[in-house]
Amino acid sequence: MLPSWFVPLVAALATAALGVFVAVRGPRGELRAAFLFFAATLVFWHCFYLVLYLIPDYQTAFEGARILRVGSFYMVAAVLHLAVSARARPRRLWRWIVIGNYALATSFVVANVFDVWVKELRRTDAGYVTVGTRWYSILSLYALLNFLVAISLSVRDYWITRDPRVRQQVGFWLAGMLVALPLGLTNFLPVYGVEFPPLGNLGAALWTGIVAYAIVRHRLMDIDVFVTKGLAYAAVTLVLVTPAIAVSVILQWWAFRAVDYEFTAALAVLFLSIAVCFPLVVFSAEERLQRSLFRARTQTRRDLAAFSRSMVKILDRQRLMAEICNRLHDLLDVERVAIYLLDSSGTRLELRKSQGTHAETTEFGSQHPFVRWLGRRSEPSLREDAEGLDTVQAVFVEQGWEVCLPMHSGRQMLGFLALGARHGRQAFAGGDLEQLAAISDEAGVAFENARLYEEVRRSRAIIDRTSRLSSLGTLAAGIAHEIRNPLVSIHTFFQMAPTRLGDEEFMTSFLGLAGEEVQRISSLVDELLIFGKSTTTNPTEVQPNEVVDRGLALLAPQARQKNVTLDRSLSESLPPVLADGDQLLQVLVNLLLNAIQATLSGGRVTVETRLITDETGEFCQIEIVDTGVGIPASVREAIFDPFFTTKDRGTGLGLSVAHRIVAEFGGFLSVESAEGQGSRFSVNLPACRNLEFPAGA
Ligand code: ADP
């Protein structure tokens, strides 16, 4: 048989190693400190048994055990300390309890010096065991109480904590304790006269390992996986190892007419080690062999897997198709790749992109037998899969395809990818087909994403246009009014002109005035036309002050009609911003229109520009400040929501569109408002410092 000191020795070494492991890898803090102390006391505890079992001399064993017993007293207190320090926010009361507990343990240590707990040692087959005095039960009770409190605390934490990591950690400890405690109790049995091997040392080392794992690892295994894995290993090991041991016993009996139990125990340990290590070793050996023998193939599969994961990020359909064709063509080294997609009517699958030799058939009806066959399949389909289906096989043969991957969105087939034969007559093996299945799934999702993204862009464009047209209507009405007055004056002048032809002063001032008015009207109409045309985003370096002036010119008629003064206070040395000038104009028009509409007759709207700096960088700030009615606090949150309006004929789109445009150029829009006093809207766009400055206002 294995000597009895073997278990404590292994446990002491394992615990010391775990302590070093947590000291090096564990996150700093009270939990780590508590664990290290706990591990140290455990090493003492294991050594206590080691001394009892290993040292034959009574006096030396007695003295050694007395010293090492110190570890047991503190170990009990350390278990509670560990449970308290694992809590997300330990309460002050618990800290005092932990300190008090250590003080109590210290008093036990002092009593130990005077041999209050143990009076003598008793010799057994395993070695010495301690014989407790009548006070010894106090120690057992103390240990039991501490364990019970620690467990209750952990169970309570497990149920109430909101911190998922703490919950997971505590779950692990409890699972470990379930294994360790019953084993640990066996160590008390010899003191009460029951002969039993010290399995507690083994259990304690096991539990320490689990706690160390829970402290050090950030990504813990799920507790259910841990438990099922543990049970599965234990069950399979028993099922495999028990018959093997039985066979070894029978063989020994058959060969020697005797059974050697030590030899059998050694064999059992050997079998157990093989059973535990076998799956781990096979798994890593398989991976290594695969990597070294079939390096190119492994790399191809890795690249395919990486591509299939990255595909969903491509939102542009054309780019997506080009990438799929390119990657599959190059990575799989196939003769041809083709992508067929369902058309908008849903009646045909059209060839949208192809690469490689041969021109493929450009479309299939959605009721074509090949398409219907493919639509029913959810996995990559090989030419051989269509055995016996002549029309379907004919398509494979005519097109020179080896495998087709249907792409689905829900139940509908969006299209399919077709791959020709691989160069070098390589077949599509199981591993390739698994990767291709993943690719066809991801491609289905990616095409659906790209379609939805196109729809979102289209509806955004519609919202932009609606908002723009709504402002345009208001601006045009104001400008029409603005045009009428000078036209009336010009008309009057024309009527008077025939009689005043000789009046040179009259004619000169009339011509000068009329020319200026016509010029002003013409540039206003030009600006209106530019504003009205739908734009595509084209970011360039834009001078904010120039856009502000264009906006002020467009809004001047509105302001005049409402008797609102329009003011400007622009910074002279503002760097440009990277934006689309027309879209920025739309932002300013929306904000200025709102400001003028909110301001009562005689009020003022001011546009200010300046350069501001915060921790994220430099921003050009354009502020539209009005002395209007202000925004009630109750609606301040809602004003940026699309379709929120408090106006009779408002669209509720102005601010939401402005917000989106500013965000698209990396900036932000903010608002301050005091009811009854006015509002201040700030457009903040990142300053662009690539040009030579200063640029004039
Ligand atoms: P709309 O102008 O069509 O109502 P907006 O999105 O531009 O749509 O504005 C939403 C709402 O925000 C307005 O209806 C108004 O109540 C409020 N608002 C916007 N700007 C101001 C402002 N300068 N002063 C007071 N209220 C404002």
XYZ file of N, CA, C and O in Angstrom, residues 278-294 298:
72
model
N -5.772 11.117 -20.869
C -5.930 10.672 -22.253
C -6.656 11.699 -23.149
O -6.110 12.129 -24.172
N -7.886 12.120 -22.750
C -8.601 13.030 -23.665
C -7.843 14.331 -23.893
O -7.811 14.857 -25.007
N -7.208 14.836 -22.813
C -6.488 16.113 -22.951
C -5.334 15.957 -23.939
O -5.130 16.773 -24.837
N -4.589 14.845 -23.765
C -3.408 14.642 -24.604
C -3.828 14.402 -26.052
O -3.268 14.981 -26.983
N -4.873 13.559 -26.238
C -5.308 13.262 -27.607
C -5.737 14.543 -28.316
O -5.376 14.800 -29.466
N -6.479 15.373 -27.589
C -6.989 16.593 -28.202
C -5.860 17.499 -28.686
O -5.829 17.944 -29.825
N -4.874 17.712 -27.792
C -3.814 18.638 -28.207
C -2.915 17.991 -29.260
O -2.429 18.664 -30.168
N -2.725 16.629 -29.155
C -1.889 15.967 -30.166
C -2.561 16.068 -31.534
O -1.898 16.334 -32.550
N -3.879 15.895 -31.543
C -4.610 15.947 -32.817
C -4.433 17.324 -33.464
O -4.135 17.434 -34.652
N -4.555 18.328 -32.619
C -4.423 19.700 -33.143
C -3.034 19.948 -33.715
O -2.875 20.485 -34.805
N -2.017 19.498 -32.940
C -0.645 19.726 -33.379
C -0.348 18.990 -34.683
O 0.250 19.540 -35.599
N -0.793 17.720 -34.739
C -0.532 16.929 -35.940
C -1.190 17.567 -37.155
O -0.585 17.724 -38.219
N -2.441 17.936 -36.955
C -3.205 18.566 -38.043
C -2.453 19.787 -38.552
O -2.302 20.007 -39.745
N -1.940 20.569 -37.581
C -1.258 21.808 -37.950
C 0.040 21.528 -38.701
O 0.363 22.180 -39.668
N 0.787 20.502 -38.224
C 2.087 20.306 -38.868
C 1.987 19.510 -40.159
O 2.714 19.774 -41.111
N 1.065 18.531 -40.222
C 1.003 17.709 -41.438
C 0.238 18.396 -42.560
O 0.544 18.253 -43.730
N -0.833 19.109 -42.188
C -1.682 19.721 -43.232
C -1.745 21.227 -43.003
O -2.812 21.799 -42.871
N -5.071 23.611 -42.984
C -5.511 24.209 -41.718
C -5.584 25.722 -41.860
O -6.533 26.361 -41.403
